[in-house]
Tab-separated table of C-alpha atoms in Angstrom:
chain	number	residue	atom	x	y	z
I	13	MET	CA	-30.444	-8.259	12.354
I	14	ILE	CA	-28.634	-6.489	15.135
I	15	LYS	CA	-25.158	-7.473	16.350
I	16	PRO	CA	-25.065	-8.876	19.866
I	17	ASN	CA	-24.129	-6.318	22.429
I	18	THR	CA	-20.929	-6.981	24.278
I	19	GLY	CA	-21.929	-5.123	27.411
I	20	GLU	CA	-21.514	-6.938	30.675
I	21	LEU	CA	-24.682	-8.269	32.205
I	22	ASP	CA	-25.212	-9.116	35.805
I	23	PRO	CA	-26.301	-12.784	35.725
I	24	GLN	CA	-27.754	-12.687	39.209
I	25	GLU	CA	-30.003	-9.715	38.510
I	26	SER	CA	-31.008	-11.043	35.096
I	27	ALA	CA	-31.874	-14.492	36.496
I	28	ALA	CA	-34.023	-13.004	39.233
I	29	SER	CA	-35.992	-10.870	36.776
I	30	GLU	CA	-36.483	-13.838	34.440
I	31	ILE	CA	-37.741	-16.069	37.243
I	32	LYS	CA	-40.089	-13.271	38.252
I	33	SER	CA	-41.349	-12.985	34.658
I	34	TYR	CA	-42.034	-16.744	34.442
I	35	THR	CA	-43.757	-16.715	37.836
I	36	THR	CA	-45.947	-13.750	36.892
I	37	GLY	CA	-46.871	-15.446	33.615
I	38	PHE	CA	-47.651	-18.709	35.368
I	39	ILE	CA	-49.897	-17.144	38.012
I	40	ALA	CA	-51.692	-15.029	35.401
I	41	SER	CA	-52.226	-18.087	33.148
I	42	LEU	CA	-53.515	-20.130	36.055
I	43	LEU	CA	-56.001	-17.434	37.094
I	44	LEU	CA	-57.176	-16.852	33.503
I	45	THR	CA	-57.603	-20.600	32.922
I	46	VAL	CA	-59.617	-21.003	36.115
I	47	GLY	CA	-61.575	-17.867	35.128
I	48	GLY	CA	-62.411	-19.317	31.703
I	49	PHE	CA	-63.624	-22.629	33.149
I	50	ALA	CA	-65.542	-20.854	35.922
I	51	ALA	CA	-67.290	-18.669	33.336
I	52	ALA	CA	-68.267	-21.735	31.283
I	53	LEU	CA	-69.695	-23.500	34.344
I	54	SER	CA	-71.465	-20.425	35.746
I	55	ASP	CA	-75.159	-19.562	35.453
I	56	LEU	CA	-74.596	-16.394	33.446
I	57	PRO	CA	-76.399	-15.831	30.118
I	58	THR	CA	-74.634	-17.617	27.232
I	59	THR	CA	-73.513	-14.381	25.559
I	60	TRP	CA	-71.760	-13.256	28.734
I	61	LYS	CA	-70.119	-16.635	29.176
I	62	VAL	CA	-68.764	-16.557	25.598
I	63	VAL	CA	-67.486	-12.995	26.024
I	64	LEU	CA	-65.746	-13.870	29.307
I	65	ILE	CA	-64.167	-17.027	27.847
I	66	CYS	CA	-62.886	-15.100	24.812
I	67	VAL	CA	-61.465	-12.257	26.925
I	68	ALA	CA	-59.733	-14.728	29.274
I	69	ALA	CA	-58.300	-16.622	26.270
I	70	LEU	CA	-56.980	-13.468	24.582
I	71	LEU	CA	-55.393	-12.220	27.794
I	72	GLN	CA	-53.801	-15.603	28.385
I	73	ILE	CA	-52.431	-15.741	24.824
I	74	ILE	CA	-50.841	-12.323	25.374
I	75	THR	CA	-49.417	-13.531	28.704
I	76	HIS	CA	-47.914	-16.611	27.027
I	77	MET	CA	-46.359	-14.492	24.279
I	78	ARG	CA	-44.860	-11.995	26.719
I	79	ASN	CA	-43.749	-14.199	29.598
I	80	PHE	CA	-43.088	-17.627	28.069
I	81	LEU	CA	-42.209	-16.915	24.428
I	82	HIS	CA	-40.513	-13.634	25.414
I	83	LEU	CA	-41.928	-11.670	22.509
I	84	SER	CA	-41.679	-7.994	23.162
I	85	PHE	CA	-43.648	-5.394	21.258
I	86	SER	CA	-41.809	-2.391	22.632
I	87	GLY	CA	-38.141	-2.499	21.743
I	88	GLY	CA	-35.795	-5.178	23.050
I	89	GLN	CA	-36.648	-7.150	19.927
I	90	SER	CA	-34.982	-7.145	16.555
I	91	ARG	CA	-37.119	-5.690	13.799
I	92	GLU	CA	-37.229	-8.810	11.579
I	93	ASP	CA	-38.647	-10.927	14.376
I	94	LEU	CA	-41.362	-8.432	15.130
I	95	LEU	CA	-42.191	-8.113	11.418
I	96	LEU	CA	-42.381	-11.909	11.094
I	97	VAL	CA	-44.818	-12.228	13.969
I	98	LEU	CA	-46.936	-9.247	12.936
I	99	PHE	CA	-47.059	-10.386	9.299
I	100	SER	CA	-48.198	-13.853	10.390
I	101	ALA	CA	-50.809	-12.300	12.653
I	102	ILE	CA	-52.181	-10.240	9.739
I	103	LEU	CA	-52.273	-13.287	7.438
I	104	LEU	CA	-54.025	-15.234	10.146
I	105	THR	CA	-56.596	-12.492	10.699
I	106	ILE	CA	-57.376	-12.249	6.998
I	107	MET	CA	-57.535	-15.986	6.320
I	108	ALA	CA	-59.110	-17.324	9.509
I	109	GLY	CA	-61.300	-14.300	10.198
I	110	GLY	CA	-62.337	-14.096	6.549
I	111	THR	CA	-63.203	-17.795	6.393
I	112	TRP	CA	-65.263	-17.589	9.541
I	113	TYR	CA	-67.057	-14.417	8.428
I	114	ILE	CA	-67.906	-15.696	4.939
I	115	MET	CA	-69.037	-19.108	6.158
I	116	SER	CA	-71.197	-17.766	8.977
I	117	ASP	CA	-72.725	-15.153	6.668
I	118	LEU	CA	-73.502	-17.861	4.087
I	119	SER	CA	-74.891	-20.128	6.773
I	120	GLY	CA	-77.093	-17.309	8.063
I	121	ARG	CA	-78.481	-16.595	4.612
I	122	MET	CA	-79.168	-20.268	3.886
I	123	HIS	CA	-80.944	-20.733	7.203
I	124	GLN	CA	-82.969	-17.617	6.585
I	125	THR	CA	-84.072	-18.873	3.170
I	126	MET	CA	-84.874	-22.333	4.500
I	127	ASP	CA	-86.770	-20.925	7.467
I	128	SER	CA	-88.871	-18.641	5.296
I	129	VAL	CA	-89.559	-21.499	2.876
I	130	ALA	CA	-90.543	-23.728	5.794
I	131	SER	CA	-92.838	-21.146	7.328
I	132	ALA	CA	-94.400	-20.441	3.929
I	133	GLN	CA	-95.077	-24.161	3.496
I	134	SER	CA	-96.429	-24.691	6.997
I	135	GLN	CA	-98.901	-21.829	6.663
I	136	PRO	CA	-100.059	-22.024	3.060
I	137	HIS	CA	-103.507	-20.532	3.730
I	138	SER	CA	-102.530	-17.783	6.106
I	139	ARG	CA	-102.659	-15.087	3.457
N	19	MET	CA	-34.960	-7.945	29.871
N	20	SER	CA	-31.620	-6.394	30.615
N	21	GLU	CA	-30.052	-7.008	27.211
N	22	LYS	CA	-31.349	-6.845	23.690
N	23	SER	CA	-32.933	-10.031	22.341
N	24	LEU	CA	-31.413	-11.468	19.183
N	25	TYR	CA	-34.415	-13.706	18.572
N	26	PRO	CA	-37.833	-14.270	20.123
N	27	GLY	CA	-37.682	-16.638	23.093
N	28	LEU	CA	-35.426	-16.693	26.128
N	29	ASN	CA	-31.997	-15.767	24.742
N	30	LEU	CA	-28.925	-17.677	25.795
N	31	GLY	CA	-27.194	-14.365	26.421
N	32	GLY	CA	-23.757	-12.922	25.702
N	33	THR	CA	-21.978	-15.233	28.141
N	34	HIS	CA	-22.617	-18.130	25.758
N	35	GLY	CA	-20.574	-16.440	23.032
N	36	LYS	CA	-20.750	-18.347	19.769
N	37	ALA	CA	-23.848	-20.396	20.614
N	38	HIS	CA	-25.766	-17.181	21.317
N	39	GLU	CA	-24.792	-15.683	17.952
N	40	LYS	CA	-25.432	-18.875	16.002
N	41	ALA	CA	-28.779	-19.273	17.705
N	42	GLU	CA	-29.955	-16.037	16.097
N	43	SER	CA	-30.448	-17.310	12.545
N	44	THR	CA	-31.369	-20.868	13.543
N	45	VAL	CA	-34.032	-19.873	16.036
N	46	PHE	CA	-35.325	-17.219	13.637
N	47	GLY	CA	-35.737	-19.938	10.998
N	48	PHE	CA	-37.573	-22.085	13.490
N	49	TRP	CA	-39.903	-19.171	14.195
N	50	VAL	CA	-40.710	-18.986	10.475
N	51	PHE	CA	-41.769	-22.647	10.669
N	52	LEU	CA	-43.816	-21.993	13.819
N	53	MET	CA	-45.612	-19.071	12.204
N	54	SER	CA	-46.595	-21.255	9.240
N	55	ASP	CA	-47.770	-23.818	11.779
N	56	LEU	CA	-49.796	-21.057	13.409
N	57	ILE	CA	-51.507	-20.373	10.059
N	58	ILE	CA	-52.462	-24.065	9.751
N	59	PHE	CA	-53.933	-24.061	13.248
N	60	GLY	CA	-55.698	-20.767	12.537
N	61	ILE	CA	-57.381	-22.189	9.431
N	62	LEU	CA	-58.435	-25.297	11.351
N	63	PHE	CA	-59.898	-23.061	14.069
N	64	ALA	CA	-61.817	-21.158	11.384
N	65	SER	CA	-63.244	-24.337	9.851
N	66	TYR	CA	-64.179	-25.633	13.317
N	67	ALA	CA	-66.033	-22.382	14.026
N	68	SER	CA	-67.754	-22.567	10.625
N	69	TYR	CA	-69.033	-26.103	11.284
N	70	LEU	CA	-70.211	-25.288	14.803
N	71	ASN	CA	-73.929	-25.190	13.956
N	72	PRO	CA	-76.733	-27.735	13.467
N	73	MET	CA	-76.001	-28.048	9.725
N	74	GLY	CA	-72.308	-28.694	10.402
N	75	MET	CA	-73.189	-31.400	12.902
N	76	ALA	CA	-75.422	-33.085	10.314
N	77	GLY	CA	-77.575	-34.886	12.883
N	78	GLY	CA	-74.525	-36.492	14.512
N	79	PRO	CA	-73.517	-36.116	18.167
N	80	GLY	CA	-72.702	-32.550	19.291
N	81	PRO	CA	-70.476	-30.909	21.930
N	82	ASN	CA	-72.867	-31.621	24.803
N	83	ASP	CA	-72.956	-35.334	23.929
N	84	LEU	CA	-69.215	-35.785	23.524
N	85	PHE	CA	-67.196	-33.302	25.588
N	86	ASP	CA	-66.120	-34.035	29.152
N	87	ILE	CA	-65.211	-30.722	30.794
N	88	THR	CA	-63.424	-32.396	33.724
N	89	SER	CA	-61.086	-34.225	31.388
N	90	VAL	CA	-60.437	-30.995	29.455
N	91	ALA	CA	-59.559	-29.256	32.749
N	92	ILE	CA	-57.141	-32.075	33.655
N	93	GLN	CA	-55.470	-31.874	30.217
N	94	THR	CA	-55.203	-28.089	30.527
N	95	ALA	CA	-53.511	-28.412	33.918
N	96	PHE	CA	-51.029	-31.011	32.586
N	97	LEU	CA	-50.072	-28.783	29.663
N	98	LEU	CA	-49.849	-25.567	31.691
N	99	PHE	CA	-47.575	-27.183	34.293
N	100	GLY	CA	-45.615	-28.910	31.518
N	101	GLY	CA	-45.110	-25.542	29.849
N	102	ILE	CA	-43.894	-23.759	32.956
N	103	ALA	CA	-41.582	-26.697	33.754
N	104	TYR	CA	-39.635	-25.801	30.614
N	105	ALA	CA	-38.644	-22.556	32.350
N	106	GLY	CA	-36.412	-24.814	34.455
N	107	VAL	CA	-34.726	-26.045	31.270
N	108	SER	CA	-34.343	-22.570	29.714
N	109	LEU	CA	-32.960	-20.973	32.873
N	110	GLY	CA	-30.808	-24.018	33.687
N	111	LEU	CA	-29.352	-23.790	30.180
N	112	LYS	CA	-28.723	-20.070	30.310
N	113	TYR	CA	-27.149	-20.039	33.783
N	114	GLU	CA	-25.378	-23.408	33.409
N	115	HIS	CA	-26.966	-25.363	36.221
N	116	GLY	CA	-25.439	-28.570	34.886
N	117	ARG	CA	-26.560	-31.651	32.985
N	118	ALA	CA	-28.442	-33.377	35.798
N	119	LYS	CA	-30.830	-30.456	36.373
N	120	LEU	CA	-31.441	-30.019	32.623
N	121	ILE	CA	-32.294	-33.690	32.223
N	122	GLY	CA	-34.463	-33.570	35.332
N	123	TRP	CA	-36.550	-30.642	34.069
N	124	LEU	CA	-36.801	-32.179	30.586
N	125	LEU	CA	-38.132	-35.381	32.169
N	126	VAL	CA	-40.729	-33.358	34.110
N	127	CYS	CA	-41.868	-31.764	30.825
N	128	ALA	CA	-42.031	-35.140	29.071
N	129	VAL	CA	-44.008	-36.776	31.888
N	130	LEU	CA	-46.527	-33.913	32.078
N	131	GLY	CA	-46.852	-33.943	28.276
N	132	ALA	CA	-47.456	-37.689	28.377
N	133	GLY	CA	-50.110	-37.181	31.065
N	134	PHE	CA	-51.849	-34.714	28.771
N	135	LEU	CA	-51.721	-37.161	25.852
N	136	PHE	CA	-53.058	-40.011	28.000
N	137	PHE	CA	-56.245	-38.092	28.856
N	138	GLU	CA	-56.615	-36.748	25.312
N	139	VAL	CA	-56.368	-40.206	23.716
N	140	LYS	CA	-58.728	-41.592	26.374
N	141	ASP	CA	-61.263	-38.902	25.385
N	142	PHE	CA	-60.817	-39.645	21.678
N	143	ILE	CA	-61.474	-43.351	22.300
N	144	THR	CA	-64.584	-42.588	24.404
N	145	GLN	CA	-65.880	-40.162	21.775
N	146	ALA	CA	-65.342	-42.639	18.946
N	147	GLY	CA	-67.206	-45.254	21.038
N	148	GLU	CA	-70.158	-42.848	21.378
N	149	GLY	CA	-70.432	-42.473	17.623
N	150	GLY	CA	-68.298	-39.320	17.380
N	151	THR	CA	-65.927	-40.495	14.642
N	152	PRO	CA	-64.474	-37.990	12.136
N	153	GLN	CA	-66.543	-39.179	9.149
N	154	VAL	CA	-69.902	-38.600	10.878
N	155	SER	CA	-70.108	-34.830	10.281
N	156	GLY	CA	-68.157	-31.816	9.102
N	157	TRP	CA	-68.004	-30.543	12.659
N	158	LEU	CA	-66.480	-33.820	13.888
N	159	SER	CA	-63.981	-33.865	10.998
N	160	SER	CA	-62.781	-30.390	11.908
N	161	TYR	CA	-62.687	-31.289	15.615
N	162	TRP	CA	-60.541	-34.384	15.060
N	163	ALA	CA	-58.256	-32.572	12.623
N	164	LEU	CA	-57.634	-29.600	14.940
N	165	VAL	CA	-57.331	-31.367	18.290
N	166	GLY	CA	-55.625	-34.365	16.694
N	167	LEU	CA	-53.002	-32.175	15.017
N	168	HIS	CA	-52.269	-30.482	18.327
N	169	GLY	CA	-51.998	-33.866	20.049
N	170	PHE	CA	-49.602	-35.027	17.346
N	171	HIS	CA	-47.485	-31.915	17.972
N	172	VAL	CA	-47.334	-32.725	21.691
N	173	PHE	CA	-46.324	-36.288	20.825
N	174	SER	CA	-43.543	-34.965	18.546
N	175	GLY	CA	-42.489	-32.604	21.326
N	176	ILE	CA	-42.129	-35.522	23.735
N	177	LEU	CA	-40.022	-37.443	21.189
N	178	TRP	CA	-37.878	-34.314	20.734
N	179	ILE	CA	-37.454	-33.992	24.524
N	180	LEU	CA	-36.350	-37.627	24.768
N	181	ALA	CA	-33.906	-37.096	21.898
N	182	MET	CA	-32.468	-34.044	23.666
N	183	ILE	CA	-32.069	-36.003	26.913
N	184	GLY	CA	-30.110	-38.572	24.916
N	185	GLN	CA	-27.938	-35.861	23.350
N	186	ILE	CA	-27.231	-34.144	26.685
N	187	ALA	CA	-26.294	-37.499	28.207
N	188	THR	CA	-23.974	-38.542	25.378
N	189	ARG	CA	-22.406	-35.343	24.021
N	190	GLY	CA	-22.924	-32.906	26.866
N	191	VAL	CA	-24.222	-29.353	26.645
N	192	ASP	CA	-22.338	-28.126	23.565
N	193	ASP	CA	-23.311	-25.272	21.235
N	194	ALA	CA	-25.513	-27.434	18.997
N	195	VAL	CA	-27.404	-28.815	21.993
N	196	LYS	CA	-27.899	-25.314	23.397
N	197	ILE	CA	-29.432	-24.090	20.134
N	198	ARG	CA	-31.667	-27.161	19.853
N	199	LEU	CA	-32.864	-26.730	23.426
N	200	SER	CA	-33.675	-23.077	22.662
N	201	MET	CA	-35.819	-24.152	19.698
N	202	LEU	CA	-37.485	-26.934	21.671
N	203	GLY	CA	-38.416	-24.350	24.309
N	204	VAL	CA	-40.107	-22.125	21.757
N	205	PHE	CA	-41.929	-25.154	20.292
N	206	TRP	CA	-43.083	-26.410	23.709
N	207	HIS	CA	-44.425	-23.009	24.824
N	208	PHE	CA	-46.079	-22.544	21.412
N	209	LEU	CA	-48.065	-25.782	21.917
N	210	ASP	CA	-49.273	-24.430	25.238
N	211	LEU	CA	-50.416	-21.248	23.496
N	212	ILE	CA	-52.369	-23.224	20.865
N	213	TRP	CA	-53.999	-25.251	23.630
N	214	VAL	CA	-55.294	-22.026	25.230
N	215	GLY	CA	-57.178	-21.457	21.969
N	216	ILE	CA	-58.379	-25.063	21.861
N	217	PHE	CA	-59.721	-25.347	25.393
N	218	SER	CA	-61.390	-21.921	25.124
N	219	PHE	CA	-62.869	-21.966	21.626
N	220	VAL	CA	-63.224	-25.685	20.890
N	221	PHE	CA	-64.427	-26.916	24.287
N	222	LEU	CA	-65.659	-24.075	26.516
N	223	VAL	CA	-67.499	-21.853	24.005
N	224	PRO	CA	-69.747	-24.649	22.604
N	225	LEU	CA	-70.467	-25.870	26.152
N	226	ALA	CA	-71.277	-22.356	27.414
């Protein structure tokens, strides 16, 4: 990890920019939350609603990471911290995404089989 | 940010000397814990998504029978405002606004967190009364595990806040307290981040 810098910082300027960062994050989160709920309650087709909710959630997660957790992906961050977060994100993608993909694929195949069995049984004399 | 961060989260800054340097390894360690926590939540999200179909619900009550979107909105508001209130603690700590302000902001966070928990527990009780108990279906098991684990984290966070208020009152804002408040901040904001996932993917997507 990197040694702390000993350069003087202007507390007044730094405080103002931090308050601004929190305020920006708060307003963005508020708008994205309201947006997500509005999308869910709207009359749009379900696919559109789900897409809008997911986009709002992803944007809000990024906002939280930048403005509240102060994670920075462009310098200003020691390398170990960035590696830790990125490594966890990759693990999460593989494990959670993989689980969801395998289970939904399996579920789709089982439904397909059951549906075709059911339709074959309900129309035994059709062919 | 005008100076380089030693660790993720709002840094105490060079003016805090030793506490700032010591915070580096301690807060980094806490981040390792949080990232493992993130993996647990991620897996629970994945199992929730996998059970979100008629087979997973096994003939039991589904999202439309159990979820109350108004209550979810109220809980979201409590947690969002509770999260931003911690900015008062972080900035008050960094710029030395004094004990009284720190305790005041911590109390705001604790009260908003408690408001969130009140509505969440109320929902859980209503849902259990409507036949939505965890043993009814795989979907309900995953729902209770995910949302319940998050609720338990918020409860722990409130206990931690109360403990920190006690420490500030008795021993003042010394180096150890500064580092603990830095970790508590990361924890508190992290819970808010997880809740964004919960209200979006657990509540809003199935109701859409």
